[in-house]
Amino acid sequence: MKNTRQRAILSLVASRPIHSQEELAHLLETQGYEVTQATVSRDVKELGLIKVPLKNGNGAGTHFKYVEPAFGKTYASRLHRVIAELVRDVKVSVNLIVLRTPPGSGMLLASAIDEAGWNEVVGTIGGDDTVLVVVSDPKFSPVVAQRFEDMRSEDPL
Amino acid sequence: MKNTRQRAILSLVASRPIHSQEELAHLLETQGYEVTQATVSRDVKELGLIKVPLKNGNGAGTHFKYVEPAFGKTYASRLHRVIAELVRDVKVSVNLIVLRTPPGSGMLLASAIDEAGWNEVVGTIGGDDTVLVVVSDPKFSPVVAQRFEDMRSEDPL
DNA sequence: GCGGGTCTTGCATTTTTATACAAAGTGTGC
DNA sequence: GCACACTTTGTATAAAAATGCAAGACCCGC
């Protein structure tokens, strides 16, 4: 049964680092689910699992771990609503990002962004219908700007 | 120069969906950076970029996009500190996760978790040195528990 | 039961990504 | 300049992941 298998996958990836879909397939086998890597690939996609590099990787071998992307999702779910609602326009200039908002909501948006504590963001200034986001290094500007764009339109993450 | 190239990569992935490292290599070429997929693979790893499935995928072709994992990172950086500091132990029972904390900090931790608004979490109850986290479905228990474990020890995301 | 949908899977293969290894580049002290 | 250590890259290849296709499973309504 596909459903219980995917449940097993969630449980497995939560319990230990898994380095490949092949490995996952083997682990599933030990639990009575006989599937191929192809099926695991589809499951991974459906569950929305993503492969993240392991930070403390000692260096040798493939060091990945599949994780549920819920972090990003739920993170976004709070700020996301504010941004989706208030951000009308996003413009970049070197290390500044200019957001336009409906009149009166600039301060609100600015403090919401402050609150989020993104580490590329040094600070924000909220006017009436404009928010200035100061980015720590120009190289991050496109990334942060894109993030605003994403949160404005897409589903979180 | 490696540094400017990686900068260009950050900018590229922020500006459009990119489906493979090969594609990225071609785009870099148009900007005067002549590199192979191998080098891109290394850059991607160093920058910590991850490949996420595109939600609104129309179905055909590989639909991925490289993103900076800053979402998860910054998200975690706030709650993370609280959890790293306060969570002493994590136990699971069906749809409940029991967290032990230093005496007196239960309520604090509980409200921090509430605040985070994880969507698998229905609610929390904070006692003196214990927090009960109620998960919406037992199938998410391992994932959420692991997340606590991760935030307790690892670097965010 | 039978025909026509939809869903799930494996097989075989392609596509994509990672890496071992060697070579070239860079810097430092002598 | 030369020797040495360290970094960065490409080549070739291995490893891992995605997918076209066909087969089987399942579910209806008739």
Coordinates of C-alpha atoms (C1' of nucleotides) in Angstrom, one line a residue:
Chain A
M1 CA 0.0 0.0 0.0
K2 CA 1.4 3.3 -1.2
N3 CA 0.1 5.2 1.7
T4 CA 1.6 3.2 4.5
R5 CA 4.9 3.0 2.6
Q6 CA 5.1 6.7 2.3
R7 CA 4.4 6.9 6.0
A8 CA 7.3 4.6 6.6
I9 CA 9.5 6.8 4.5
L10 CA 8.6 9.8 6.6
S11 CA 9.5 7.9 9.6
L12 CA 12.8 6.6 8.2
V13 CA 14.0 10.0 7.0
A14 CA 13.2 11.5 10.3
S15 CA 15.1 8.8 12.2
R16 CA 18.4 8.9 10.5
P17 CA 20.4 10.4 7.6
I18 CA 19.7 8.6 4.4
H19 CA 22.1 9.1 1.5
S20 CA 20.3 7.8 -1.5
Q21 CA 17.0 6.6 -2.8
E22 CA 18.6 3.2 -3.2
E23 CA 19.4 3.1 0.5
L24 CA 15.9 4.1 1.3
A25 CA 14.6 1.3 -0.9
H26 CA 16.7 -1.2 1.0
L27 CA 15.5 0.1 4.4
L28 CA 11.9 -0.2 3.2
E29 CA 12.6 -3.8 2.2
T30 CA 13.6 -4.6 5.7
Q31 CA 10.2 -3.4 6.7
G32 CA 8.4 -5.5 4.2
Y33 CA 8.0 -3.0 1.4
E34 CA 9.6 -4.3 -1.7
V35 CA 10.0 -1.4 -4.1
T36 CA 12.5 -0.2 -6.6
Q37 CA 14.4 3.1 -6.6
A38 CA 12.0 4.3 -9.3
T39 CA 9.1 4.1 -6.9
V40 CA 11.1 5.7 -4.1
S41 CA 11.9 8.6 -6.5
R42 CA 8.2 9.1 -7.0
D43 CA 7.4 8.9 -3.3
V44 CA 10.1 11.4 -2.5
K45 CA 8.6 13.7 -5.0
E46 CA 5.1 13.3 -3.8
L47 CA 6.1 13.8 -0.2
G48 CA 8.0 16.9 -1.1
L49 CA 11.2 15.6 0.5
I50 CA 14.3 17.4 -0.3
K51 CA 17.9 16.4 -0.1
V52 CA 20.0 18.7 1.9
P53 CA 23.8 18.6 2.3
L54 CA 24.8 17.5 5.8
K55 CA 26.7 20.3 7.5
N56 CA 29.0 18.4 9.7
G57 CA 30.0 16.1 6.8
N58 CA 33.3 14.6 7.6
G59 CA 34.2 14.9 4.0
A60 CA 34.1 11.4 2.5
G61 CA 31.2 10.0 0.7
T62 CA 27.9 11.3 -0.2
H63 CA 26.5 13.2 2.7
F64 CA 22.9 13.9 2.3
K65 CA 19.8 13.6 4.3
Y66 CA 16.3 13.8 3.1
V67 CA 14.1 16.2 5.1
E68 CA 10.6 17.3 5.1
P69 CA 10.6 20.9 3.9
A70 CA 8.1 21.8 6.6
F71 CA 10.6 24.2 8.1
G72 CA 10.4 26.5 5.3
K73 CA 6.8 26.0 4.8
T74 CA 5.6 26.9 8.2
Y75 CA 8.2 29.6 8.5
A76 CA 6.7 31.2 5.5
S77 CA 3.2 30.6 6.6
R78 CA 3.3 33.4 9.1
L79 CA 5.3 36.1 7.3
H80 CA 3.9 34.9 4.0
R81 CA 0.5 36.1 4.7
V82 CA 1.7 39.6 5.6
I83 CA 3.8 39.8 2.5
A84 CA 1.3 38.4 0.2
E85 CA -1.2 40.9 1.5
L86 CA 1.0 44.0 1.7
V87 CA 3.7 43.8 -0.8
R88 CA 2.7 45.5 -4.1
D89 CA 6.1 45.9 -5.7
V90 CA 9.7 44.9 -5.2
K91 CA 12.6 46.9 -6.6
V92 CA 16.3 46.5 -6.0
S93 CA 19.1 49.0 -5.9
V94 CA 22.5 47.7 -4.8
N95 CA 22.0 46.8 -1.2
L96 CA 18.6 48.2 -0.8
I97 CA 15.3 46.6 -1.6
V98 CA 12.3 48.9 -1.9
L99 CA 8.9 47.5 -1.2
R100 CA 5.7 49.3 -2.0
T101 CA 2.7 48.7 0.2
P102 CA -0.9 50.0 0.5
P103 CA -0.9 53.4 2.3
G104 CA -0.5 53.2 6.0
S105 CA 0.9 49.7 6.2
G106 CA 4.6 50.4 5.7
M107 CA 5.5 50.3 9.4
L108 CA 3.5 47.1 9.9
L109 CA 5.3 45.3 7.0
A110 CA 8.7 46.6 8.1
S111 CA 8.3 45.3 11.6
A112 CA 7.1 42.0 10.3
I113 CA 10.3 41.7 8.3
D114 CA 12.4 42.8 11.2
E115 CA 10.8 40.2 13.3
A116 CA 11.7 37.5 10.9
G117 CA 15.3 38.1 11.5
W118 CA 16.7 37.1 8.1
N119 CA 20.4 37.2 8.4
E120 CA 21.0 38.9 5.1
V121 CA 18.9 41.8 6.3
V122 CA 20.6 44.4 8.4
G123 CA 17.4 46.4 9.1
T124 CA 14.3 48.0 7.7
I125 CA 12.7 51.4 7.6
G126 CA 9.0 51.6 7.2
G127 CA 7.3 54.7 5.8
D128 CA 3.7 55.1 5.0
D129 CA 3.5 53.1 1.8
T130 CA 7.2 52.2 1.4
V131 CA 9.6 49.9 3.1
L132 CA 13.3 50.1 2.7
V133 CA 15.1 46.8 3.4
V134 CA 18.8 47.1 3.9
V135 CA 20.7 44.0 2.9
S136 CA 24.1 43.3 4.4
D137 CA 25.9 42.7 1.1
P138 CA 24.8 43.6 -2.4
K139 CA 25.4 40.0 -3.4
F140 CA 22.4 38.9 -1.4
S141 CA 20.0 41.5 -2.9
P142 CA 18.8 39.3 -5.7
V143 CA 18.2 36.4 -3.4
V144 CA 16.3 38.4 -0.9
A145 CA 14.3 40.2 -3.5
Q146 CA 13.4 37.0 -5.1
R147 CA 12.3 35.7 -1.8
F148 CA 9.8 38.6 -1.5
E149 CA 8.6 37.9 -5.0
D150 CA 8.2 34.2 -4.2
M151 CA 6.2 34.9 -1.0
R152 CA 4.1 37.3 -2.9
S153 CA 3.0 34.8 -5.4
E154 CA 4.0 31.2 -4.9
D155 CA 3.1 28.8 -2.2
P156 CA 5.6 28.9 0.6
L157 CA 8.9 27.4 -0.4
Chain B
M1 CA 37.5 34.1 -10.1
K2 CA 35.6 31.7 -8.0
N3 CA 34.1 34.3 -5.8
T4 CA 32.5 36.4 -8.5
R5 CA 31.3 33.3 -10.2
Q6 CA 29.5 32.1 -7.1
R7 CA 28.0 35.5 -6.8
A8 CA 26.7 35.2 -10.3
I9 CA 25.2 31.9 -9.5
L10 CA 23.3 33.3 -6.5
S11 CA 22.0 36.0 -8.8
L12 CA 21.0 33.6 -11.5
V13 CA 19.2 31.2 -9.2
A14 CA 17.3 34.1 -7.7
S15 CA 16.2 35.4 -11.0
R16 CA 14.7 32.3 -12.7
P17 CA 14.0 28.6 -12.3
I18 CA 17.0 26.6 -13.2
H19 CA 16.6 22.9 -13.8
S20 CA 20.1 21.5 -13.9
Q21 CA 23.6 22.3 -13.3
E22 CA 24.3 21.9 -16.9
E23 CA 21.9 24.7 -17.6
L24 CA 23.5 26.8 -14.9
A25 CA 26.9 26.2 -16.6
H26 CA 25.5 27.5 -19.9
L27 CA 24.1 30.6 -18.3
L28 CA 27.4 31.3 -16.7
E29 CA 29.0 30.9 -20.0
T30 CA 26.9 33.7 -21.4
Q31 CA 28.3 35.9 -18.7
G32 CA 31.8 35.0 -19.4
Y33 CA 32.4 32.3 -16.9
E34 CA 33.5 29.2 -18.7
V35 CA 33.1 26.3 -16.3
T36 CA 32.1 22.8 -16.5
Q37 CA 29.2 21.1 -14.7
A38 CA 31.7 19.6 -12.2
T39 CA 32.7 23.0 -11.0
V40 CA 29.1 24.1 -10.8
S41 CA 28.4 21.0 -8.7
R42 CA 31.1 22.1 -6.3
D43 CA 29.8 25.7 -6.3
V44 CA 26.3 24.5 -5.6
K45 CA 27.5 22.5 -2.7
E46 CA 29.6 25.4 -1.2
L47 CA 26.8 27.8 -1.5
G48 CA 24.4 25.4 0.2
L49 CA 21.9 25.6 -2.6
I50 CA 19.2 23.0 -2.7
K51 CA 17.0 21.8 -5.4
V52 CA 13.4 22.1 -4.6
P53 CA 10.5 20.7 -6.7
L54 CA 8.5 23.4 -8.3
K55 CA 5.0 23.4 -7.0
N56 CA 3.1 24.6 -9.9
G57 CA 4.9 22.3 -12.2
N58 CA 2.8 21.9 -15.3
G59 CA 3.8 18.3 -15.4
A60 CA 6.3 18.0 -18.2
G61 CA 10.1 17.9 -17.8
T62 CA 12.3 18.2 -14.8
H63 CA 10.9 20.9 -12.7
F64 CA 13.3 22.1 -10.2
K65 CA 14.7 25.3 -9.0
Y66 CA 17.8 26.0 -7.0
V67 CA 17.2 28.1 -3.9
E68 CA 19.2 29.4 -1.1
P69 CA 18.2 27.6 2.0
A70 CA 18.1 30.8 3.9
F71 CA 14.4 30.3 4.7
G72 CA 15.0 27.4 6.9
K73 CA 18.1 28.8 8.3
T74 CA 16.7 32.1 9.5
Y75 CA 13.5 30.5 10.5
A76 CA 15.4 28.2 12.7
S77 CA 17.7 30.8 14.1
R78 CA 15.0 32.3 16.3
L79 CA 13.2 29.3 17.6
H80 CA 16.4 27.4 17.5
R81 CA 18.0 29.2 20.3
V82 CA 15.1 28.6 22.5
I83 CA 14.9 25.0 21.7
A84 CA 18.7 24.5 21.9
E85 CA 18.6 26.1 25.3
L86 CA 15.6 24.6 26.8
V87 CA 14.9 21.2 25.4
R88 CA 16.5 18.5 27.5
D89 CA 14.8 15.5 26.2
V90 CA 12.4 14.5 23.5
K91 CA 10.0 11.5 23.7
V92 CA 7.2 10.4 21.4
S93 CA 4.0 8.6 22.1
V94 CA 1.5 8.3 19.2
N95 CA 0.4 11.8 18.6
L96 CA 2.1 13.4 21.5
I97 CA 5.6 14.6 21.9
V98 CA 6.9 15.2 25.4
L99 CA 9.7 17.7 25.9
R100 CA 11.5 18.0 29.2
T101 CA 12.9 21.4 30.1
P102 CA 14.7 23.0 33.0
P103 CA 12.3 23.8 35.9
G104 CA 10.2 26.9 35.3
S105 CA 10.7 27.2 31.5
G106 CA 7.9 24.9 30.3
M107 CA 5.5 27.7 29.6
L108 CA 8.1 29.7 27.8
L109 CA 9.0 26.9 25.5
A110 CA 5.4 26.0 24.9
S111 CA 4.5 29.4 23.8
A112 CA 7.6 29.6 21.6
I113 CA 6.5 26.5 19.8
D114 CA 2.9 27.7 19.5
E115 CA 4.2 30.9 18.0
A116 CA 6.1 29.1 15.4
G117 CA 2.8 27.8 14.0
W118 CA 4.1 24.5 12.6
N119 CA 1.2 23.1 10.8
E120 CA 1.6 19.5 12.0
V121 CA 1.2 20.9 15.6
V122 CA -2.3 21.2 16.9
G123 CA -1.3 22.8 20.1
T124 CA 1.0 22.7 23.2
I125 CA 0.6 22.5 26.9
G126 CA 3.4 23.9 29.0
G127 CA 3.9 22.7 32.6
D128 CA 6.7 23.6 34.9
D129 CA 9.4 21.4 33.4
T130 CA 7.5 19.6 30.7
V131 CA 5.8 20.5 27.5
L132 CA 3.3 18.4 25.7
V133 CA 3.1 18.9 21.9
V134 CA 0.0 17.6 20.3
V135 CA 0.6 16.6 16.7
S136 CA -2.3 16.5 14.2
D137 CA -1.6 13.0 12.9
P138 CA 0.6 10.3 14.4
K139 CA 2.3 9.9 11.1
F140 CA 4.0 13.3 11.6
S141 CA 5.2 12.5 15.1
P142 CA 8.6 11.2 14.0
V143 CA 9.2 14.1 11.7
V144 CA 8.4 16.7 14.3
A145 CA 10.2 14.9 17.0
Q146 CA 13.3 14.7 14.8
R147 CA 13.0 18.4 14.1
F148 CA 13.2 19.1 17.8
E149 CA 16.2 16.8 18.0
D150 CA 17.8 18.5 15.1
M151 CA 17.3 22.0 16.5
R152 CA 18.7 20.8 19.7
S153 CA 22.0 19.7 18.3
E154 CA 22.6 20.6 14.7
D155 CA 23.0 23.8 13.0
P156 CA 19.7 25.1 11.7
L157 CA 18.6 23.1 8.7
Chain C
dG1 C1' -18.3 -10.5 -16.2
dC2 C1' -16.7 -7.0 -19.4
dG3 C1' -15.0 -2.5 -21.1
dG4 C1' -13.1 1.7 -19.9
dG5 C1' -11.2 4.8 -16.7
dT6 C1' -7.5 5.7 -13.2
dC7 C1' -3.7 4.5 -10.2
dT8 C1' 0.5 2.3 -9.1
dT9 C1' 4.6 -0.1 -10.3
dG10 C1' 8.9 -2.1 -12.5
dC11 C1' 12.0 -2.2 -16.2
dA12 C1' 15.2 0.0 -18.9
dT13 C1' 17.1 4.0 -19.9
dT14 C1' 18.3 8.8 -19.9
dT15 C1' 19.4 12.7 -17.3
dT16 C1' 21.5 14.7 -13.7
dT17 C1' 24.9 15.0 -10.0
dA18 C1' 29.1 13.8 -7.5
dT19 C1' 33.8 12.6 -7.2
dA20 C1' 38.7 10.4 -7.9
dC21 C1' 42.4 11.8 -9.9
dA22 C1' 45.7 14.6 -12.2
dA23 C1' 47.0 19.0 -13.8
dA24 C1' 47.3 23.8 -13.5
dG25 C1' 47.2 27.9 -10.7
dT26 C1' 48.5 30.8 -6.4
dG27 C1' 51.0 32.2 -2.7
dT28 C1' 55.0 32.0 0.7
dG29 C1' 59.5 31.6 2.5
dC30 C1' 63.9 30.9 1.3
Chain D
dG1 C1' 63.8 31.6 -9.2
dC2 C1' 62.7 27.2 -6.7
dA3 C1' 60.4 24.1 -3.5
dC4 C1' 56.5 23.3 -1.1
dA5 C1' 51.7 23.6 0.4
dC6 C1' 47.3 24.7 -0.8
dT7 C1' 43.4 25.8 -3.9
dT8 C1' 40.8 25.4 -8.0
dT9 C1' 39.6 23.3 -12.1
dG10 C1' 38.7 19.8 -15.9
dT11 C1' 38.4 15.1 -17.5
dA12 C1' 36.4 11.0 -17.1
dT13 C1' 33.6 8.3 -14.7
dA14 C1' 30.7 6.5 -11.1
dA15 C1' 26.7 7.2 -8.6
dA16 C1' 22.2 8.8 -8.0
dA17 C1' 17.7 10.3 -9.6
dA18 C1' 14.0 11.0 -13.0
dT19 C1' 11.0 9.2 -16.5
dG20 C1' 8.8 6.9 -21.0
dC21 C1' 6.6 3.1 -21.5
dA22 C1' 4.0 -1.0 -20.7
dA23 C1' 1.9 -4.1 -17.5
dG24 C1' -0.9 -5.2 -13.8
dA25 C1' -4.2 -3.7 -10.2
dC26 C1' -8.3 -1.5 -8.8
dC27 C1' -12.8 0.6 -9.3
dC28 C1' -17.1 1.6 -11.5
dG29 C1' -21.2 1.3 -14.1
dC30 C1' -23.5 -1.4 -17.0

